[in-house]
Every structure is written in structure tokens, then in C-alpha cells.
mmCIF file with all atom_site columns, C-alpha atoms in Angstrom:
data_model
loop_
_atom_site.group_PDB
_atom_site.id
_atom_site.type_symbol
_atom_site.label_atom_id
_atom_site.label_alt_id
_atom_site.label_comp_id
_atom_site.label_asym_id
_atom_site.label_entity_id
_atom_site.label_seq_id
_atom_site.pdbx_PDB_ins_code
_atom_site.Cartn_x
_atom_site.Cartn_y
_atom_site.Cartn_z
_atom_site.occupancy
_atom_site.B_iso_or_equiv
_atom_site.pdbx_formal_charge
_atom_site.auth_seq_id
_atom_site.auth_comp_id
_atom_site.auth_asym_id
_atom_site.auth_atom_id
_atom_site.pdbx_PDB_model_num
ATOM 1   C CA . ARG A 1 1   ? 8.415  -22.791 -23.615 1.00 65.00 ? 11  ARG A CA 1
ATOM 2   C CA . ALA A 1 2   ? 11.027 -20.882 -25.579 1.00 65.00 ? 12  ALA A CA 1
ATOM 3   C CA . ASN A 1 3   ? 10.055 -18.485 -28.325 1.00 75.00 ? 13  ASN A CA 1
ATOM 4   C CA . ALA A 1 4   ? 13.275 -18.168 -30.449 1.00 68.00 ? 14  ALA A CA 1
ATOM 5   C CA . SER A 1 5   ? 11.506 -16.047 -33.096 1.00 78.00 ? 15  SER A CA 1
ATOM 6   C CA . LEU A 1 6   ? 11.229 -12.989 -30.828 1.00 90.00 ? 16  LEU A CA 1
ATOM 7   C CA . SER A 1 7   ? 14.475 -11.041 -30.787 1.00 92.00 ? 17  SER A CA 1
ATOM 8   C CA . GLY A 1 8   ? 15.858 -7.567  -30.307 1.00 95.00 ? 18  GLY A CA 1
ATOM 9   C CA . PRO A 1 9   ? 17.369 -5.252  -27.717 1.00 96.00 ? 19  PRO A CA 1
ATOM 10  C CA . LEU A 1 10  ? 15.635 -4.416  -24.447 1.00 97.00 ? 20  LEU A CA 1
ATOM 11  C CA . VAL A 1 11  ? 16.902 -1.700  -22.104 1.00 98.00 ? 21  VAL A CA 1
ATOM 12  C CA . LEU A 1 12  ? 15.596 -2.098  -18.565 1.00 98.00 ? 22  LEU A CA 1
ATOM 13  C CA . ALA A 1 13  ? 16.200 0.528   -15.832 1.00 97.00 ? 23  ALA A CA 1
ATOM 14  C CA . THR A 1 14  ? 15.857 -0.009  -12.119 1.00 95.00 ? 24  THR A CA 1
ATOM 15  C CA . GLY A 1 15  ? 17.486 0.617   -8.720  1.00 90.00 ? 25  GLY A CA 1
ATOM 16  C CA . ALA A 1 16  ? 20.371 -1.265  -7.057  1.00 86.00 ? 26  ALA A CA 1
ATOM 17  C CA . THR A 1 17  ? 18.101 -3.189  -4.670  1.00 87.00 ? 27  THR A CA 1
ATOM 18  C CA . ALA A 1 18  ? 15.830 -4.492  -7.369  1.00 92.00 ? 28  ALA A CA 1
ATOM 19  C CA . THR A 1 19  ? 18.771 -5.270  -9.621  1.00 93.00 ? 29  THR A CA 1
ATOM 20  C CA . THR A 1 20  ? 20.363 -7.500  -7.013  1.00 91.00 ? 30  THR A CA 1
ATOM 21  C CA . HIS A 1 21  ? 17.348 -9.034  -5.248  1.00 91.00 ? 31  HIS A CA 1
ATOM 22  C CA . LEU A 1 22  ? 14.307 -8.973  -7.549  1.00 94.00 ? 32  LEU A CA 1
ATOM 23  C CA . LEU A 1 23  ? 15.511 -9.132  -11.128 1.00 96.00 ? 33  LEU A CA 1
ATOM 24  C CA . PRO A 1 24  ? 17.604 -12.377 -11.265 1.00 95.00 ? 34  PRO A CA 1
ATOM 25  C CA . PRO A 1 25  ? 14.638 -14.837 -11.286 1.00 95.00 ? 35  PRO A CA 1
ATOM 26  C CA . VAL A 1 26  ? 12.681 -12.687 -13.724 1.00 96.00 ? 36  VAL A CA 1
ATOM 27  C CA . MET A 1 27  ? 15.625 -12.343 -16.008 1.00 95.00 ? 37  MET A CA 1
ATOM 28  C CA . ALA A 1 28  ? 16.339 -16.103 -15.928 1.00 96.00 ? 38  ALA A CA 1
ATOM 29  C CA . ASP A 1 29  ? 12.680 -16.761 -16.900 1.00 96.00 ? 39  ASP A CA 1
ATOM 30  C CA . LEU A 1 30  ? 12.915 -14.120 -19.656 1.00 96.00 ? 40  LEU A CA 1
ATOM 31  C CA . ARG A 1 31  ? 16.048 -15.785 -21.143 1.00 94.00 ? 41  ARG A CA 1
ATOM 32  C CA . LEU A 1 32  ? 14.418 -19.183 -20.976 1.00 94.00 ? 42  LEU A CA 1
ATOM 33  C CA . ARG A 1 33  ? 11.246 -18.079 -22.712 1.00 95.00 ? 43  ARG A CA 1
ATOM 34  C CA . HIS A 1 34  ? 12.791 -15.493 -25.082 1.00 95.00 ? 44  HIS A CA 1
ATOM 35  C CA . PRO A 1 35  ? 16.487 -16.248 -25.647 1.00 94.00 ? 45  PRO A CA 1
ATOM 36  C CA . GLY A 1 36  ? 16.574 -13.771 -28.566 1.00 95.00 ? 46  GLY A CA 1
ATOM 37  C CA . ILE A 1 37  ? 15.942 -10.733 -26.412 1.00 96.00 ? 47  ILE A CA 1
ATOM 38  C CA . ASP A 1 38  ? 19.264 -8.858  -25.865 1.00 95.00 ? 48  ASP A CA 1
ATOM 39  C CA . LEU A 1 39  ? 18.931 -7.421  -22.406 1.00 95.00 ? 49  LEU A CA 1
ATOM 40  C CA . ARG A 1 40  ? 20.759 -4.386  -21.016 1.00 96.00 ? 50  ARG A CA 1
ATOM 41  C CA . VAL A 1 41  ? 20.202 -3.227  -17.386 1.00 97.00 ? 51  VAL A CA 1
ATOM 42  C CA . ILE A 1 42  ? 20.783 0.301   -16.261 1.00 96.00 ? 52  ILE A CA 1
ATOM 43  C CA . THR A 1 43  ? 20.873 1.013   -12.541 1.00 93.00 ? 53  THR A CA 1
ATOM 44  C CA . GLY A 1 44  ? 20.019 4.367   -10.953 1.00 88.00 ? 54  GLY A CA 1
ATOM 45  C CA . ASN A 1 45  ? 17.375 6.488   -9.218  1.00 85.00 ? 55  ASN A CA 1
ATOM 46  C CA . THR A 1 46  ? 13.754 6.715   -10.379 1.00 87.00 ? 56  THR A CA 1
ATOM 47  C CA . LEU A 1 47  ? 13.852 10.444  -11.220 1.00 87.00 ? 57  LEU A CA 1
ATOM 48  C CA . ASP A 1 48  ? 16.892 9.955   -13.419 1.00 91.00 ? 58  ASP A CA 1
ATOM 49  C CA . MET A 1 49  ? 15.178 7.259   -15.473 1.00 95.00 ? 59  MET A CA 1
ATOM 50  C CA . ILE A 1 50  ? 12.017 9.131   -16.521 1.00 96.00 ? 60  ILE A CA 1
ATOM 51  C CA . PRO A 1 51  ? 13.643 11.124  -19.427 1.00 97.00 ? 61  PRO A CA 1
ATOM 52  C CA . GLY A 1 52  ? 15.020 7.888   -20.937 1.00 97.00 ? 62  GLY A CA 1
ATOM 53  C CA . LEU A 1 53  ? 11.579 6.246   -20.838 1.00 98.00 ? 63  LEU A CA 1
ATOM 54  C CA . LEU A 1 54  ? 10.042 9.310   -22.493 1.00 97.00 ? 64  LEU A CA 1
ATOM 55  C CA . ASP A 1 55  ? 12.643 9.530   -25.272 1.00 97.00 ? 65  ASP A CA 1
ATOM 56  C CA . GLY A 1 56  ? 12.686 5.783   -25.930 1.00 96.00 ? 66  GLY A CA 1
ATOM 57  C CA . SER A 1 57  ? 16.267 5.103   -24.934 1.00 97.00 ? 67  SER A CA 1
ATOM 58  C CA . ILE A 1 58  ? 14.872 3.040   -22.005 1.00 98.00 ? 68  ILE A CA 1
ATOM 59  C CA . ASP A 1 59  ? 12.232 0.461   -22.847 1.00 98.00 ? 69  ASP A CA 1
ATOM 60  C CA . LEU A 1 60  ? 11.030 -0.529  -19.429 1.00 98.00 ? 70  LEU A CA 1
ATOM 61  C CA . GLY A 1 61  ? 11.585 0.696   -15.868 1.00 98.00 ? 71  GLY A CA 1
ATOM 62  C CA . LEU A 1 62  ? 11.077 -1.019  -12.527 1.00 97.00 ? 72  LEU A CA 1
ATOM 63  C CA . LEU A 1 63  ? 10.820 2.173   -10.504 1.00 95.00 ? 73  LEU A CA 1
ATOM 64  C CA . THR A 1 64  ? 9.471  3.598   -7.252  1.00 92.00 ? 74  THR A CA 1
ATOM 65  C CA . ALA A 1 65  ? 5.840  4.719   -7.399  1.00 93.00 ? 75  ALA A CA 1
ATOM 66  C CA . PRO A 1 66  ? 4.257  7.092   -7.987  1.00 91.00 ? 76  PRO A CA 1
ATOM 67  C CA . VAL A 1 67  ? 5.393  7.832   -11.606 1.00 93.00 ? 77  VAL A CA 1
ATOM 68  C CA . ARG A 1 68  ? 3.126  10.488  -12.988 1.00 92.00 ? 78  ARG A CA 1
ATOM 69  C CA . ASP A 1 69  ? 3.362  11.375  -16.619 1.00 95.00 ? 79  ASP A CA 1
ATOM 70  C CA . ARG A 1 70  ? 0.513  11.201  -19.152 1.00 95.00 ? 80  ARG A CA 1
ATOM 71  C CA . HIS A 1 71  ? 2.831  9.517   -21.664 1.00 97.00 ? 81  HIS A CA 1
ATOM 72  C CA . LEU A 1 72  ? 3.806  6.640   -19.300 1.00 98.00 ? 82  LEU A CA 1
ATOM 73  C CA . SER A 1 73  ? 1.849  3.584   -18.185 1.00 97.00 ? 83  SER A CA 1
ATOM 74  C CA . SER A 1 74  ? 2.616  1.691   -14.971 1.00 97.00 ? 84  SER A CA 1
ATOM 75  C CA . ARG A 1 75  ? 1.728  -1.523  -13.215 1.00 96.00 ? 85  ARG A CA 1
ATOM 76  C CA . PHE A 1 76  ? 2.343  -2.686  -9.605  1.00 97.00 ? 86  PHE A CA 1
ATOM 77  C CA . PHE A 1 77  ? 5.140  -5.300  -9.203  1.00 97.00 ? 87  PHE A CA 1
ATOM 78  C CA . PHE A 1 78  ? 6.414  -5.436  -5.622  1.00 96.00 ? 88  PHE A CA 1
ATOM 79  C CA . ARG A 1 79  ? 5.943  -3.857  -2.181  1.00 95.00 ? 89  ARG A CA 1
ATOM 80  C CA . ASP A 1 80  ? 9.383  -3.199  -0.721  1.00 92.00 ? 90  ASP A CA 1
ATOM 81  C CA . ARG A 1 81  ? 9.104  -3.220  3.082   1.00 95.00 ? 91  ARG A CA 1
ATOM 82  C CA . MET A 1 82  ? 11.705 -1.373  5.164   1.00 96.00 ? 92  MET A CA 1
ATOM 83  C CA . VAL A 1 83  ? 13.094 -2.956  8.326   1.00 97.00 ? 93  VAL A CA 1
ATOM 84  C CA . CYS A 1 84  ? 15.565 -2.038  11.047  1.00 98.00 ? 94  CYS A CA 1
ATOM 85  C CA . ILE A 1 85  ? 18.631 -4.292  11.346  1.00 97.00 ? 95  ILE A CA 1
ATOM 86  C CA . THR A 1 86  ? 20.905 -4.480  14.446  1.00 97.00 ? 96  THR A CA 1
ATOM 87  C CA . PRO A 1 87  ? 23.891 -6.505  15.595  1.00 97.00 ? 97  PRO A CA 1
ATOM 88  C CA . PRO A 1 88  ? 22.590 -9.728  17.256  1.00 94.00 ? 98  PRO A CA 1
ATOM 89  C CA . ALA A 1 89  ? 24.145 -8.641  20.557  1.00 93.00 ? 99  ALA A CA 1
ATOM 90  C CA . GLU A 1 90  ? 22.085 -5.454  20.432  1.00 94.00 ? 100 GLU A CA 1
ATOM 91  C CA . ALA A 1 91  ? 18.768 -6.929  19.468  1.00 90.00 ? 101 ALA A CA 1
ATOM 92  C CA . PRO A 1 92  ? 15.977 -4.987  21.133  1.00 91.00 ? 102 PRO A CA 1
ATOM 93  C CA . ALA A 1 93  ? 13.304 -6.712  23.184  1.00 90.00 ? 103 ALA A CA 1
ATOM 94  C CA . SER A 1 94  ? 10.477 -5.045  21.242  1.00 91.00 ? 104 SER A CA 1
ATOM 95  C CA . LYS A 1 95  ? 9.318  -6.604  18.009  1.00 91.00 ? 105 LYS A CA 1
ATOM 96  C CA . ALA A 1 96  ? 9.030  -3.293  16.252  1.00 96.00 ? 106 ALA A CA 1
ATOM 97  C CA . ILE A 1 97  ? 11.244 -0.193  16.189  1.00 97.00 ? 107 ILE A CA 1
ATOM 98  C CA . ARG A 1 98  ? 9.859  3.311   16.507  1.00 97.00 ? 108 ARG A CA 1
ATOM 99  C CA . PRO A 1 99  ? 11.694 6.425   15.351  1.00 98.00 ? 109 PRO A CA 1
ATOM 100 C CA . ARG A 1 100 ? 12.474 7.477   18.883  1.00 96.00 ? 110 ARG A CA 1
ATOM 101 C CA . ASP A 1 101 ? 14.068 4.080   19.588  1.00 96.00 ? 111 ASP A CA 1
ATOM 102 C CA . LEU A 1 102 ? 16.910 5.266   17.353  1.00 97.00 ? 112 LEU A CA 1
ATOM 103 C CA . GLU A 1 103 ? 17.789 8.342   19.452  1.00 97.00 ? 113 GLU A CA 1
ATOM 104 C CA . GLY A 1 104 ? 21.282 8.104   20.832  1.00 96.00 ? 114 GLY A CA 1
ATOM 105 C CA . ARG A 1 105 ? 22.321 5.520   18.235  1.00 97.00 ? 115 ARG A CA 1
ATOM 106 C CA . GLN A 1 106 ? 24.568 5.417   15.166  1.00 97.00 ? 116 GLN A CA 1
ATOM 107 C CA . LEU A 1 107 ? 22.442 4.806   12.131  1.00 97.00 ? 117 LEU A CA 1
ATOM 108 C CA . PHE A 1 108 ? 23.770 3.958   8.635   1.00 97.00 ? 118 PHE A CA 1
ATOM 109 C CA . LEU A 1 109 ? 21.427 4.989   5.804   1.00 96.00 ? 119 LEU A CA 1
ATOM 110 C CA . TYR A 1 110 ? 21.524 4.740   2.013   1.00 89.00 ? 120 TYR A CA 1
ATOM 111 C CA . ASP A 1 111 ? 22.946 7.780   0.284   1.00 83.00 ? 121 ASP A CA 1
ATOM 112 C CA . ARG A 1 112 ? 20.789 10.858  -0.117  1.00 75.00 ? 122 ARG A CA 1
ATOM 113 C CA . GLY A 1 113 ? 18.970 11.229  -3.490  1.00 73.00 ? 123 GLY A CA 1
ATOM 114 C CA . GLY A 1 114 ? 17.262 7.819   -3.722  1.00 75.00 ? 124 GLY A CA 1
ATOM 115 C CA . SER A 1 115 ? 13.614 7.135   -2.965  1.00 77.00 ? 125 SER A CA 1
ATOM 116 C CA . ILE A 1 116 ? 14.434 4.895   -0.016  1.00 82.00 ? 126 ILE A CA 1
ATOM 117 C CA . ARG A 1 117 ? 16.399 7.632   1.729   1.00 88.00 ? 127 ARG A CA 1
ATOM 118 C CA . ARG A 1 118 ? 13.645 10.177  1.317   1.00 87.00 ? 128 ARG A CA 1
ATOM 119 C CA . ALA A 1 119 ? 11.124 7.750   2.739   1.00 89.00 ? 129 ALA A CA 1
ATOM 120 C CA . VAL A 1 120 ? 13.400 6.910   5.731   1.00 95.00 ? 130 VAL A CA 1
ATOM 121 C CA . ASP A 1 121 ? 14.173 10.576  6.411   1.00 94.00 ? 131 ASP A CA 1
ATOM 122 C CA . ALA A 1 122 ? 10.435 11.392  6.527   1.00 94.00 ? 132 ALA A CA 1
ATOM 123 C CA . TRP A 1 123 ? 9.850  8.429   8.907   1.00 97.00 ? 133 TRP A CA 1
ATOM 124 C CA . LEU A 1 124 ? 12.643 9.612   11.191  1.00 97.00 ? 134 LEU A CA 1
ATOM 125 C CA . ASP A 1 125 ? 11.011 13.109  11.503  1.00 96.00 ? 135 ASP A CA 1
ATOM 126 C CA . ALA A 1 126 ? 8.994  11.686  14.436  1.00 96.00 ? 136 ALA A CA 1
ATOM 127 C CA . ALA A 1 127 ? 12.207 11.392  16.435  1.00 96.00 ? 137 ALA A CA 1
ATOM 128 C CA . ASP A 1 128 ? 14.651 14.066  17.710  1.00 96.00 ? 138 ASP A CA 1
ATOM 129 C CA . ARG A 1 129 ? 16.917 14.010  14.664  1.00 93.00 ? 139 ARG A CA 1
ATOM 130 C CA . LYS A 1 130 ? 19.718 15.826  16.486  1.00 95.00 ? 140 LYS A CA 1
ATOM 131 C CA . ARG A 1 131 ? 20.041 12.802  18.796  1.00 97.00 ? 141 ARG A CA 1
ATOM 132 C CA . ILE A 1 132 ? 20.651 10.321  15.895  1.00 97.00 ? 142 ILE A CA 1
ATOM 133 C CA . ARG A 1 133 ? 24.105 10.023  14.353  1.00 97.00 ? 143 ARG A CA 1
ATOM 134 C CA . ILE A 1 134 ? 23.601 9.261   10.676  1.00 96.00 ? 144 ILE A CA 1
ATOM 135 C CA . GLY A 1 135 ? 26.244 7.970   8.283   1.00 95.00 ? 145 GLY A CA 1
ATOM 136 C CA . ASP A 1 136 ? 25.648 7.841   4.533   1.00 94.00 ? 146 ASP A CA 1
ATOM 137 C CA . ILE A 1 137 ? 26.530 4.738   2.599   1.00 92.00 ? 147 ILE A CA 1
ATOM 138 C CA . GLY A 1 138 ? 26.007 4.106   -1.121  1.00 84.00 ? 148 GLY A CA 1
ATOM 139 C CA . SER A 1 139 ? 25.378 0.325   -0.869  1.00 85.00 ? 149 SER A CA 1
ATOM 140 C CA . ALA A 1 140 ? 22.654 -1.689  0.925   1.00 85.00 ? 150 ALA A CA 1
ATOM 141 C CA . GLU A 1 141 ? 25.124 -4.563  1.178   1.00 88.00 ? 151 GLU A CA 1
ATOM 142 C CA . ALA A 1 142 ? 27.595 -2.271  2.918   1.00 92.00 ? 152 ALA A CA 1
ATOM 143 C CA . GLN A 1 143 ? 24.843 -1.182  5.337   1.00 94.00 ? 153 GLN A CA 1
ATOM 144 C CA . THR A 1 144 ? 24.357 -4.788  6.308   1.00 94.00 ? 154 THR A CA 1
ATOM 145 C CA . ALA A 1 145 ? 28.114 -5.366  6.629   1.00 94.00 ? 155 ALA A CA 1
ATOM 146 C CA . PHE A 1 146 ? 28.555 -2.344  8.935   1.00 96.00 ? 156 PHE A CA 1
ATOM 147 C CA . VAL A 1 147 ? 25.740 -3.666  11.155  1.00 97.00 ? 157 VAL A CA 1
ATOM 148 C CA . ARG A 1 148 ? 27.307 -7.167  11.210  1.00 95.00 ? 158 ARG A CA 1
ATOM 149 C CA . ALA A 1 149 ? 30.556 -5.566  12.347  1.00 96.00 ? 159 ALA A CA 1
ATOM 150 C CA . GLY A 1 150 ? 28.754 -3.956  15.321  1.00 96.00 ? 160 GLY A CA 1
ATOM 151 C CA . LEU A 1 151 ? 29.254 -0.388  14.074  1.00 97.00 ? 161 LEU A CA 1
ATOM 152 C CA . GLY A 1 152 ? 25.633 0.643   14.343  1.00 97.00 ? 162 GLY A CA 1
ATOM 153 C CA . TRP A 1 153 ? 22.071 -0.010  13.242  1.00 98.00 ? 163 TRP A CA 1
ATOM 154 C CA . SER A 1 154 ? 20.457 0.498   9.833   1.00 98.00 ? 164 SER A CA 1
ATOM 155 C CA . ILE A 1 155 ? 17.155 0.722   7.979   1.00 97.00 ? 165 ILE A CA 1
ATOM 156 C CA . VAL A 1 156 ? 17.107 -1.294  4.758   1.00 95.00 ? 166 VAL A CA 1
ATOM 157 C CA . SER A 1 157 ? 14.835 -3.054  2.402   1.00 93.00 ? 167 SER A CA 1
ATOM 158 C CA . GLU A 1 158 ? 13.709 -6.395  3.906   1.00 94.00 ? 168 GLU A CA 1
ATOM 159 C CA . VAL A 1 159 ? 14.842 -8.267  0.757   1.00 93.00 ? 169 VAL A CA 1
ATOM 160 C CA . THR A 1 160 ? 18.447 -7.087  1.223   1.00 92.00 ? 170 THR A CA 1
ATOM 161 C CA . ALA A 1 161 ? 18.571 -8.372  4.853   1.00 93.00 ? 171 ALA A CA 1
ATOM 162 C CA . ARG A 1 162 ? 16.650 -11.650 4.842   1.00 91.00 ? 172 ARG A CA 1
ATOM 163 C CA . ASP A 1 163 ? 19.564 -14.009 4.182   1.00 91.00 ? 173 ASP A CA 1
ATOM 164 C CA . ALA A 1 164 ? 21.868 -12.394 6.771   1.00 93.00 ? 174 ALA A CA 1
ATOM 165 C CA . ALA A 1 165 ? 19.041 -12.416 9.346   1.00 94.00 ? 175 ALA A CA 1
ATOM 166 C CA . ALA A 1 166 ? 18.200 -16.047 8.660   1.00 94.00 ? 176 ALA A CA 1
ATOM 167 C CA . ALA A 1 167 ? 21.825 -16.962 9.178   1.00 95.00 ? 177 ALA A CA 1
ATOM 168 C CA . GLY A 1 168 ? 21.873 -15.129 12.536  1.00 95.00 ? 178 GLY A CA 1
ATOM 169 C CA . ARG A 1 169 ? 24.427 -12.586 11.413  1.00 95.00 ? 179 ARG A CA 1
ATOM 170 C CA . ILE A 1 170 ? 22.074 -9.651  12.080  1.00 97.00 ? 180 ILE A CA 1
ATOM 171 C CA . ASP A 1 171 ? 18.770 -9.142  13.899  1.00 97.00 ? 181 ASP A CA 1
ATOM 172 C CA . LEU A 1 172 ? 15.774 -7.843  11.923  1.00 96.00 ? 182 LEU A CA 1
ATOM 173 C CA . ARG A 1 173 ? 12.891 -5.778  13.350  1.00 97.00 ? 183 ARG A CA 1
ATOM 174 C CA . LEU A 1 174 ? 9.836  -4.341  11.703  1.00 96.00 ? 184 LEU A CA 1
ATOM 175 C CA . LEU A 1 175 ? 9.203  -0.540  11.840  1.00 98.00 ? 185 LEU A CA 1
ATOM 176 C CA . ALA A 1 176 ? 6.354  1.087   13.658  1.00 97.00 ? 186 ALA A CA 1
ATOM 177 C CA . PRO A 1 177 ? 4.615  2.790   11.941  1.00 97.00 ? 187 PRO A CA 1
ATOM 178 C CA . PRO A 1 178 ? 5.317  0.508   8.964   1.00 97.00 ? 188 PRO A CA 1
ATOM 179 C CA . LEU A 1 179 ? 7.299  1.927   6.089   1.00 97.00 ? 189 LEU A CA 1
ATOM 180 C CA . SER A 1 180 ? 7.409  0.630   2.522   1.00 95.00 ? 190 SER A CA 1
ATOM 181 C CA . ARG A 1 181 ? 7.604  1.699   -1.129  1.00 92.00 ? 191 ARG A CA 1
ATOM 182 C CA . ASP A 1 182 ? 5.856  0.233   -4.130  1.00 95.00 ? 192 ASP A CA 1
ATOM 183 C CA . LEU A 1 183 ? 7.935  -0.779  -7.124  1.00 95.00 ? 193 LEU A CA 1
ATOM 184 C CA . VAL A 1 184 ? 6.061  -0.422  -10.437 1.00 97.00 ? 194 VAL A CA 1
ATOM 185 C CA . LEU A 1 185 ? 6.804  -1.422  -14.006 1.00 98.00 ? 195 LEU A CA 1
ATOM 186 C CA . VAL A 1 186 ? 6.748  1.672   -16.257 1.00 98.00 ? 196 VAL A CA 1
ATOM 187 C CA . TRP A 1 187 ? 6.806  1.971   -20.035 1.00 98.00 ? 197 TRP A CA 1
ATOM 188 C CA . ARG A 1 188 ? 5.855  4.535   -22.630 1.00 98.00 ? 198 ARG A CA 1
ATOM 189 C CA . ALA A 1 189 ? 2.190  3.983   -23.384 1.00 97.00 ? 199 ALA A CA 1
ATOM 190 C CA . ASP A 1 190 ? 2.538  4.130   -27.176 1.00 97.00 ? 200 ASP A CA 1
ATOM 191 C CA . ARG A 1 191 ? 5.275  1.460   -27.100 1.00 96.00 ? 201 ARG A CA 1
ATOM 192 C CA . ALA A 1 192 ? 3.367  -1.200  -25.167 1.00 94.00 ? 202 ALA A CA 1
ATOM 193 C CA . THR A 1 193 ? 2.702  -3.272  -28.271 1.00 93.00 ? 203 THR A CA 1
ATOM 194 C CA . ARG A 1 194 ? 6.390  -3.499  -29.204 1.00 95.00 ? 204 ARG A CA 1
ATOM 195 C CA . PRO A 1 195 ? 6.953  -7.295  -29.143 1.00 95.00 ? 205 PRO A CA 1
ATOM 196 C CA . VAL A 1 196 ? 9.977  -7.338  -26.892 1.00 96.00 ? 206 VAL A CA 1
ATOM 197 C CA . ILE A 1 197 ? 8.302  -4.951  -24.381 1.00 97.00 ? 207 ILE A CA 1
ATOM 198 C CA . ALA A 1 198 ? 4.986  -6.787  -24.424 1.00 96.00 ? 208 ALA A CA 1
ATOM 199 C CA . ALA A 1 199 ? 6.784  -10.190 -23.932 1.00 96.00 ? 209 ALA A CA 1
ATOM 200 C CA . THR A 1 200 ? 8.922  -8.815  -21.040 1.00 97.00 ? 210 THR A CA 1
ATOM 201 C CA . LEU A 1 201 ? 5.842  -7.356  -19.337 1.00 97.00 ? 211 LEU A CA 1
ATOM 202 C CA . ASP A 1 202 ? 4.219  -10.727 -19.584 1.00 95.00 ? 212 ASP A CA 1
ATOM 203 C CA . VAL A 1 203 ? 7.177  -12.449 -17.951 1.00 96.00 ? 213 VAL A CA 1
ATOM 204 C CA . PHE A 1 204 ? 7.237  -9.848  -15.182 1.00 97.00 ? 214 PHE A CA 1
ATOM 205 C CA . SER A 1 205 ? 3.475  -10.371 -14.511 1.00 95.00 ? 215 SER A CA 1
ATOM 206 C CA . GLY A 1 206 ? 4.255  -14.026 -13.603 1.00 94.00 ? 216 GLY A CA 1
ATOM 207 C CA . HIS A 1 207 ? 6.570  -12.867 -10.803 1.00 95.00 ? 217 HIS A CA 1
ATOM 208 C CA . ALA A 1 208 ? 4.535  -9.919  -9.453  1.00 92.00 ? 218 ALA A CA 1
ATOM 209 C CA . ALA A 1 209 ? 3.681  -9.974  -5.756  1.00 81.00 ? 219 ALA A CA 1
ATOM 210 C CA . SER A 1 210 ? 0.318  -8.987  -4.366  1.00 73.00 ? 220 SER A CA 1
ATOM 211 C CA . PRO A 1 211 ? 0.096  -5.434  -3.071  1.00 69.00 ? 221 PRO A CA 1
#
């Protein structure tokens, strides 16, 4: 039910994966229920967003946990599971990919600096890194496109690869050991009662996944 009386700007900060694959249904629900909220979305890495949350130039973040600052509050929203994607013709027999299974292969990974890349790099430390050829790409969609073209394998968020895997354009395998990151909603604790922030948090809570 729409609440036309609630209005004002809202600046939301998150990463590219969440912007593309998680935000659209939440934002559609927000517009339906609160059409007066003027939304602006900023995309970037978690560490770059913390100063804006603290100084008030960003109202709400959907960021990678943990976010530790006594002035900020956070709430779980989504567990982002990492998967390995391969060209269909190279689909491995095993249901799960281990770090050493990538030795001798070309691997395309998201650019350094983001939380996903740090997590993947740590996971790969169980392999002989010198035997893995790694190419950096600044787009999860480009990673999937390179794999579809047969140029190599990749490790991506499952949400970015589901559609292409369902269509048979790529093959998707889980990682062993499993690898994931938790995305949390973050806001400055003393601003939680601001009407536009409180209303947006309420909408997000209706879309949150179980940890």
C-alpha cells in the first residue's frame, strides 16, 4: 500500500553485483510503497563507502560484512555464495571444485580491491598459485562472457551466473571448501529513526534471505 506522504532523498551505496542482481526487486517494492522517496544509488567497494555513511552523505549501505564501527549499525541481508563457472565443453566430472583443480588453467577474476577478490585470493592460497594464470576483469558480466567464449574458467557470485547456467551457456560448480560473503545493511545508528531510512529498512527486511 503506497504511502505518498513520505518523501525525501535517499542515497544508497552498494557493490556492482548487488546493484544488478539484488536491488531491482527491492527498489521496485520501495517505489510502489513510498513513491515520494527520491533514490540515488552509488556503486563501489565497501571500504570506500564507510566515510560517507559516517558523515551522512550516504544514508544506507548494502555492504560486505563485517563492518565494524561503533557509530554504525548493521543487519544481515544476503549470503552471496561463490561458484566456479566453466565453458560447457569443459565441465568437470566432479560436483565441486577445489583450489588445486584450477592449477594449469586460465582463470578470470574480478579486479583487485573488492571484497570478492580478497576472499577468492585467500581461497586460492590452498593451490600452487604459480600454476594458475589469472586475468583481472572489472565486471562480473564480462567474466561470464569470457567463460562463455571458451577463454577460461572463473569464480563469481552465484547470482551473477544463474541465468547463463540455466540456459546451458556455462557450467556451474560449487567450491570446496565453500566460499561466501555476507551482505549487510549498514546505517549510522543515530539516523535510524529518519523516516526515509526507517521506511527503506522496512522494505529491505521483506526481501532478506535467511543466513
